[in-house]
Amino acid sequence: MKKLLIVLIPLVFCYLAIVAGFYLDQQNLVFVPMPNNGTTPQKYGLTEYEDVKFKNPEGQTLDGWWVHHSDGQPHPVLLYCHGNAANLSLLSQVSKLFYDFGFDALLFDYRSYGDSEGSKTGLSEKAVDEDALSAFQWLKDKGIDEHGIIIWGHSLGSSVAAQLATQTHPAGLILEGAFPSIYAVSRARFPWLWIFPFMIHDKFETVRYVAERTCPLLEIHGESDTIIPFALGERVYQAAAEPKQWLASPGMNHLDFPSVATQYQQPIMDWVAKCEETAKPN
């Protein structure tokens, strides 16, 4: 028995140290801000964009790209909320993709990401939600009716986008690679780790936001997603209120959408057209 305790006690302490490390370092697991690498949409042949700046409630200057058509024709307006390890320079190809779809799109970096200013209070769910709301307000300040804005969120940005849709009145909400909550992702990724909901600082409860929102929802998820398992995306969809539509992508992994986007352009833009029609005042 004594020999067994000699082995077990260090193992228990080691395990508890891992749990404590997760609890103390979870912010760095959730948020991975990186500076831009200098890549712009011009690399992909897109010249119709502007580098824009706007303030968040805390006073930081946030950086964004306003991708727009100059043909004088009306285009659906998109606000894009990126994932936890992305930034504008990594979204250069995505910017061109949205332009080719026919969107006028605002892509932006949260505080501390890319060329956006850092925050004294650090990153949190509240912080990135405030930044997304500031980006939405920038579009409204340009004279764009909020009922005509489509919000698109990817990965962590899907929860940010869903939360934003509960605070505003967009034409529609697109979620790509969505997850129910940070707790659900933690349990799926670390099933052996002793984690409880109260231990999660930034909860990102997407399942609650999609149940509260009133605009149409389109959810896209790759069947081969190794970062956010397909089953987690299904849980978000099941929790969502109507109206909603599910679009599964066979063989698509978490970051693969740009490579398969043309396959889904028509169904996505058909859905967007329906949202715009529904959002028109009677």
CSV table of C-alpha atoms in Angstrom, one decimal:
chain,number,residue,atom,x,y,z
A,1,MET,CA,0.0,0.0,0.0
A,2,LYS,CA,2.8,2.4,0.9
A,3,LYS,CA,4.5,1.7,-2.5
A,4,LEU,CA,1.2,2.4,-4.2
A,5,LEU,CA,0.8,5.7,-2.4
A,6,ILE,CA,4.4,6.7,-3.4
A,7,VAL,CA,3.4,6.3,-7.0
A,8,LEU,CA,-0.2,7.7,-6.8
A,9,ILE,CA,0.5,10.9,-4.8
A,10,PRO,CA,2.9,12.4,-7.3
A,11,LEU,CA,0.5,11.5,-10.1
A,12,VAL,CA,-2.4,13.2,-8.4
A,13,PHE,CA,-0.3,16.3,-7.8
A,14,CYS,CA,0.8,16.3,-11.4
A,15,TYR,CA,-2.8,15.9,-12.6
A,16,LEU,CA,-4.0,18.7,-10.3
A,17,ALA,CA,-1.1,20.9,-11.6
A,18,ILE,CA,-2.4,20.4,-15.2
A,19,VAL,CA,-5.9,21.3,-14.2
A,20,ALA,CA,-4.6,24.4,-12.4
A,21,GLY,CA,-2.5,25.3,-15.5
A,22,PHE,CA,-5.6,25.1,-17.7
A,23,TYR,CA,-7.6,27.3,-15.3
A,24,LEU,CA,-4.9,29.9,-15.0
A,25,ASP,CA,-3.8,30.0,-18.6
A,26,GLN,CA,-7.1,29.6,-20.4
A,27,GLN,CA,-7.1,33.1,-21.8
A,28,ASN,CA,-4.0,32.2,-23.8
A,29,LEU,CA,-5.7,29.1,-25.0
A,30,VAL,CA,-8.8,31.0,-26.2
A,31,PHE,CA,-7.2,34.2,-27.6
A,32,VAL,CA,-4.1,34.0,-29.9
A,33,PRO,CA,-3.5,37.5,-31.1
A,34,MET,CA,-0.8,38.0,-33.8
A,35,PRO,CA,0.5,41.0,-35.7
A,36,ASN,CA,-0.3,41.3,-39.4
A,37,ASN,CA,2.3,39.8,-41.7
A,38,GLY,CA,1.9,42.5,-44.4
A,39,THR,CA,-0.3,40.5,-46.8
A,40,THR,CA,-3.2,42.4,-48.2
A,41,PRO,CA,-6.1,41.6,-50.6
A,42,GLN,CA,-3.9,43.0,-53.5
A,43,LYS,CA,-2.1,39.7,-53.4
A,44,TYR,CA,-5.3,38.1,-54.7
A,45,GLY,CA,-6.0,40.8,-57.2
A,46,LEU,CA,-8.4,42.8,-55.1
A,47,THR,CA,-7.9,46.6,-55.3
A,48,GLU,CA,-11.4,47.8,-54.3
A,49,TYR,CA,-10.9,47.9,-50.5
A,50,GLU,CA,-10.0,50.6,-48.0
A,51,ASP,CA,-8.0,50.4,-44.7
A,52,VAL,CA,-10.4,51.8,-42.1
A,53,LYS,CA,-10.0,52.7,-38.4
A,54,PHE,CA,-12.6,53.1,-35.7
A,55,LYS,CA,-12.8,53.3,-31.9
A,56,ASN,CA,-14.2,50.8,-29.5
A,57,PRO,CA,-15.8,51.8,-26.2
A,58,GLU,CA,-12.5,51.5,-24.3
A,59,GLY,CA,-10.9,53.9,-26.7
A,60,GLN,CA,-8.6,51.6,-28.7
A,61,THR,CA,-8.4,52.2,-32.4
A,62,LEU,CA,-9.4,49.1,-34.3
A,63,ASP,CA,-8.2,48.2,-37.8
A,64,GLY,CA,-10.4,47.0,-40.6
A,65,TRP,CA,-10.8,46.5,-44.3
A,66,TRP,CA,-13.8,47.8,-46.1
A,67,VAL,CA,-14.1,45.7,-49.3
A,68,HIS,CA,-16.6,47.3,-51.7
A,69,HIS,CA,-17.7,47.4,-55.3
A,70,SER,CA,-17.5,50.7,-57.2
A,71,ASP,CA,-20.0,49.7,-59.9
A,72,GLY,CA,-22.7,51.9,-58.5
A,73,GLN,CA,-25.0,48.9,-58.0
A,74,PRO,CA,-26.5,47.8,-54.6
A,75,HIS,CA,-24.7,44.9,-52.9
A,76,PRO,CA,-25.4,42.9,-49.8
A,77,VAL,CA,-23.4,44.1,-46.8
A,78,LEU,CA,-21.4,41.7,-44.7
A,79,LEU,CA,-19.7,42.1,-41.3
A,80,TYR,CA,-17.2,39.3,-40.7
A,81,CYS,CA,-16.0,38.2,-37.2
A,82,HIS,CA,-12.8,36.1,-37.4
A,83,GLY,CA,-11.5,33.2,-35.3
A,84,ASN,CA,-9.2,33.2,-32.3
A,85,ALA,CA,-5.9,32.9,-34.2
A,86,ALA,CA,-6.7,34.9,-37.3
A,87,ASN,CA,-6.1,38.6,-38.3
A,88,LEU,CA,-6.6,40.7,-41.4
A,89,SER,CA,-3.5,39.6,-43.2
A,90,LEU,CA,-4.6,36.0,-42.9
A,91,LEU,CA,-8.0,37.0,-44.3
A,92,SER,CA,-6.7,38.5,-47.6
A,93,GLN,CA,-8.0,35.5,-49.6
A,94,VAL,CA,-11.3,35.5,-47.7
A,95,SER,CA,-11.7,39.2,-48.5
A,96,LYS,CA,-11.4,38.5,-52.2
A,97,LEU,CA,-13.8,35.5,-51.8
A,98,PHE,CA,-16.5,37.8,-50.3
A,99,TYR,CA,-15.9,40.4,-53.0
A,100,ASP,CA,-16.4,37.7,-55.7
A,101,PHE,CA,-19.6,36.5,-53.9
A,102,GLY,CA,-20.9,40.0,-54.4
A,103,PHE,CA,-20.7,41.3,-50.9
A,104,ASP,CA,-19.6,44.7,-49.7
A,105,ALA,CA,-17.8,43.5,-46.6
A,106,LEU,CA,-16.2,44.9,-43.4
A,107,LEU,CA,-13.5,42.7,-42.0
A,108,PHE,CA,-11.8,43.9,-38.8
A,109,ASP,CA,-9.4,42.9,-36.1
A,110,TYR,CA,-10.3,42.7,-32.4
A,111,ARG,CA,-8.2,44.7,-30.0
A,112,SER,CA,-4.6,43.4,-29.7
A,113,TYR,CA,-5.0,41.5,-33.0
A,114,GLY,CA,-3.2,42.6,-36.2
A,115,ASP,CA,-2.8,46.4,-36.3
A,116,SER,CA,-5.5,47.1,-33.8
A,117,GLU,CA,-4.4,48.7,-30.6
A,118,GLY,CA,-3.9,46.6,-27.5
A,119,SER,CA,-6.1,46.8,-24.4
A,120,LYS,CA,-5.0,47.6,-20.8
A,121,THR,CA,-7.7,45.3,-19.5
A,122,GLY,CA,-6.7,42.4,-21.8
A,123,LEU,CA,-8.8,40.2,-24.0
A,124,SER,CA,-12.1,38.7,-22.9
A,125,GLU,CA,-15.5,37.7,-24.3
A,126,LYS,CA,-16.8,41.1,-23.3
A,127,ALA,CA,-13.9,42.9,-25.0
A,128,VAL,CA,-14.3,41.2,-28.4
A,129,ASP,CA,-18.1,41.5,-28.2
A,130,GLU,CA,-17.7,45.3,-27.7
A,131,ASP,CA,-15.3,45.4,-30.7
A,132,ALA,CA,-17.8,43.6,-32.9
A,133,LEU,CA,-20.5,46.0,-31.9
A,134,SER,CA,-18.2,48.9,-32.7
A,135,ALA,CA,-17.7,47.4,-36.2
A,136,PHE,CA,-21.4,47.1,-36.6
A,137,GLN,CA,-21.8,50.7,-35.6
A,138,TRP,CA,-19.2,51.8,-38.2
A,139,LEU,CA,-21.4,50.3,-40.9
A,140,LYS,CA,-24.5,52.1,-39.5
A,141,ASP,CA,-22.5,55.4,-39.4
A,142,LYS,CA,-21.9,54.9,-43.1
A,143,GLY,CA,-25.7,55.1,-43.6
A,144,ILE,CA,-26.2,51.3,-43.9
A,145,ASP,CA,-29.5,50.1,-42.4
A,146,GLU,CA,-28.8,47.5,-39.8
A,147,HIS,CA,-31.7,45.4,-41.2
A,148,GLY,CA,-29.6,45.1,-44.4
A,149,ILE,CA,-26.4,43.7,-42.7
A,150,ILE,CA,-25.5,40.0,-42.8
A,151,ILE,CA,-23.2,39.0,-39.9
A,152,TRP,CA,-20.8,36.1,-40.6
A,153,GLY,CA,-18.7,34.5,-37.8
A,154,HIS,CA,-16.0,31.8,-38.1
A,155,SER,CA,-14.9,29.5,-35.2
A,156,LEU,CA,-14.6,31.8,-32.1
A,157,GLY,CA,-16.0,34.6,-34.2
A,158,SER,CA,-19.2,32.5,-34.6
A,159,SER,CA,-20.0,33.0,-31.0
A,160,VAL,CA,-19.1,36.7,-31.2
A,161,ALA,CA,-21.3,37.0,-34.3
A,162,ALA,CA,-24.2,35.2,-32.6
A,163,GLN,CA,-23.9,37.4,-29.5
A,164,LEU,CA,-23.9,40.5,-31.8
A,165,ALA,CA,-27.1,39.2,-33.5
A,166,THR,CA,-28.9,39.3,-30.1
A,167,GLN,CA,-27.9,43.0,-29.6
A,168,THR,CA,-28.8,44.2,-33.1
A,169,HIS,CA,-31.3,43.6,-35.9
A,170,PRO,CA,-29.3,42.2,-38.8
A,171,ALA,CA,-30.8,40.7,-42.0
A,172,GLY,CA,-29.2,37.4,-41.2
A,173,LEU,CA,-26.5,35.4,-39.4
A,174,ILE,CA,-24.1,33.0,-40.9
A,175,LEU,CA,-22.1,30.7,-38.5
A,176,GLU,CA,-19.1,28.7,-39.8
A,177,GLY,CA,-17.5,26.1,-37.6
A,178,ALA,CA,-19.6,27.0,-34.6
A,179,PHE,CA,-19.4,25.5,-31.1
A,180,PRO,CA,-21.9,25.4,-28.2
A,181,SER,CA,-19.6,27.0,-25.6
A,182,ILE,CA,-16.0,27.1,-24.5
A,183,TYR,CA,-16.9,24.5,-21.9
A,184,ALA,CA,-18.2,22.1,-24.5
A,185,VAL,CA,-15.1,22.6,-26.6
A,186,SER,CA,-12.9,22.0,-23.6
A,187,ARG,CA,-14.7,18.8,-22.7
A,188,ALA,CA,-14.4,17.5,-26.3
A,189,ARG,CA,-10.8,18.4,-26.6
A,190,PHE,CA,-9.7,17.3,-23.1
A,191,PRO,CA,-12.1,14.6,-22.0
A,192,TRP,CA,-9.7,13.4,-19.4
A,193,LEU,CA,-9.3,16.8,-17.8
A,194,TRP,CA,-11.4,17.6,-14.7
A,195,ILE,CA,-13.1,20.7,-15.8
A,196,PHE,CA,-16.4,22.2,-14.6
A,197,PRO,CA,-18.4,25.1,-16.1
A,198,PHE,CA,-17.6,27.4,-13.1
A,199,MET,CA,-13.9,27.2,-14.1
A,200,ILE,CA,-14.5,28.9,-17.5
A,201,HIS,CA,-13.9,32.6,-17.5
A,202,ASP,CA,-15.1,33.5,-21.0
A,203,LYS,CA,-18.0,31.2,-21.7
A,204,PHE,CA,-18.9,32.1,-25.3
A,205,GLU,CA,-22.3,30.4,-24.9
A,206,THR,CA,-23.3,30.2,-28.6
A,207,VAL,CA,-26.2,27.9,-27.9
A,208,ARG,CA,-27.8,30.6,-25.8
A,209,TYR,CA,-27.2,33.3,-28.3
A,210,VAL,CA,-28.7,31.4,-31.3
A,211,ALA,CA,-31.8,30.6,-29.2
A,212,GLU,CA,-32.3,34.3,-28.4
A,213,ARG,CA,-31.6,35.8,-31.8
A,214,THR,CA,-34.6,36.6,-34.1
A,215,CYS,CA,-32.9,36.9,-37.6
A,216,PRO,CA,-32.5,34.0,-40.0
A,217,LEU,CA,-29.6,31.7,-39.4
A,218,LEU,CA,-27.4,29.8,-41.9
A,219,GLU,CA,-25.0,27.4,-40.2
A,220,ILE,CA,-22.1,25.9,-42.2
A,221,HIS,CA,-19.9,23.1,-40.8
A,222,GLY,CA,-17.3,20.8,-42.3
A,223,GLU,CA,-17.9,17.1,-41.7
A,224,SER,CA,-14.1,16.6,-41.4
A,225,ASP,CA,-13.6,19.5,-38.9
A,226,THR,CA,-10.8,18.4,-36.6
A,227,ILE,CA,-10.8,21.6,-34.5
A,228,ILE,CA,-14.6,22.0,-33.8
A,229,PRO,CA,-16.1,18.5,-34.2
A,230,PHE,CA,-19.1,18.2,-36.5
A,231,ALA,CA,-21.2,17.0,-33.6
A,232,LEU,CA,-20.6,20.3,-31.7
A,233,GLY,CA,-21.9,22.3,-34.7
A,234,GLU,CA,-25.0,20.1,-34.8
A,235,ARG,CA,-25.6,20.9,-31.1
A,236,VAL,CA,-25.6,24.6,-32.0
A,237,TYR,CA,-28.1,24.1,-34.8
A,238,GLN,CA,-30.4,22.0,-32.6
A,239,ALA,CA,-30.5,24.8,-30.0
A,240,ALA,CA,-31.2,27.5,-32.5
A,241,ALA,CA,-34.6,29.1,-32.9
A,242,GLU,CA,-36.3,29.2,-36.3
A,243,PRO,CA,-35.8,30.3,-39.0
A,244,LYS,CA,-32.6,28.4,-39.6
A,245,GLN,CA,-30.9,26.4,-42.3
A,246,TRP,CA,-28.1,23.8,-42.1
A,247,LEU,CA,-25.3,23.4,-44.7
A,248,ALA,CA,-23.0,20.5,-44.1
A,249,SER,CA,-19.8,20.4,-46.2
A,250,PRO,CA,-18.4,16.8,-46.8
A,251,GLY,CA,-14.6,16.6,-46.4
A,252,MET,CA,-14.2,20.2,-45.3
A,253,ASN,CA,-11.8,20.8,-42.3
A,254,HIS,CA,-11.9,23.9,-40.0
A,255,LEU,CA,-9.9,26.2,-42.3
A,256,ASP,CA,-10.9,24.8,-45.7
A,257,PHE,CA,-13.8,27.0,-46.6
A,258,PRO,CA,-11.9,29.3,-49.0
A,259,SER,CA,-10.8,26.2,-51.1
A,260,VAL,CA,-14.4,24.9,-51.4
A,261,ALA,CA,-16.3,28.3,-51.3
A,262,THR,CA,-17.3,28.3,-55.0
A,263,GLN,CA,-19.2,25.1,-54.4
A,264,TYR,CA,-21.4,26.9,-51.9
A,265,GLN,CA,-21.6,30.3,-53.4
A,266,GLN,CA,-25.0,29.8,-55.0
A,267,PRO,CA,-26.9,28.4,-51.9
A,268,ILE,CA,-25.3,31.0,-49.7
A,269,MET,CA,-26.2,33.9,-51.9
A,270,ASP,CA,-29.7,32.5,-52.5
A,271,TRP,CA,-30.1,32.5,-48.7
A,272,VAL,CA,-28.8,36.0,-48.4
A,273,ALA,CA,-31.3,37.2,-51.1
A,274,LYS,CA,-34.1,35.7,-49.1
A,275,CYS,CA,-32.9,37.4,-45.9
A,276,GLU,CA,-32.7,40.8,-47.7
A,277,GLU,CA,-36.2,40.3,-49.1
A,278,THR,CA,-37.6,39.4,-45.7
A,279,ALA,CA,-35.9,42.4,-44.1
A,280,LYS,CA,-37.4,44.9,-46.5
A,281,PRO,CA,-39.9,47.2,-44.8
A,282,ASN,CA,-43.6,46.4,-45.7
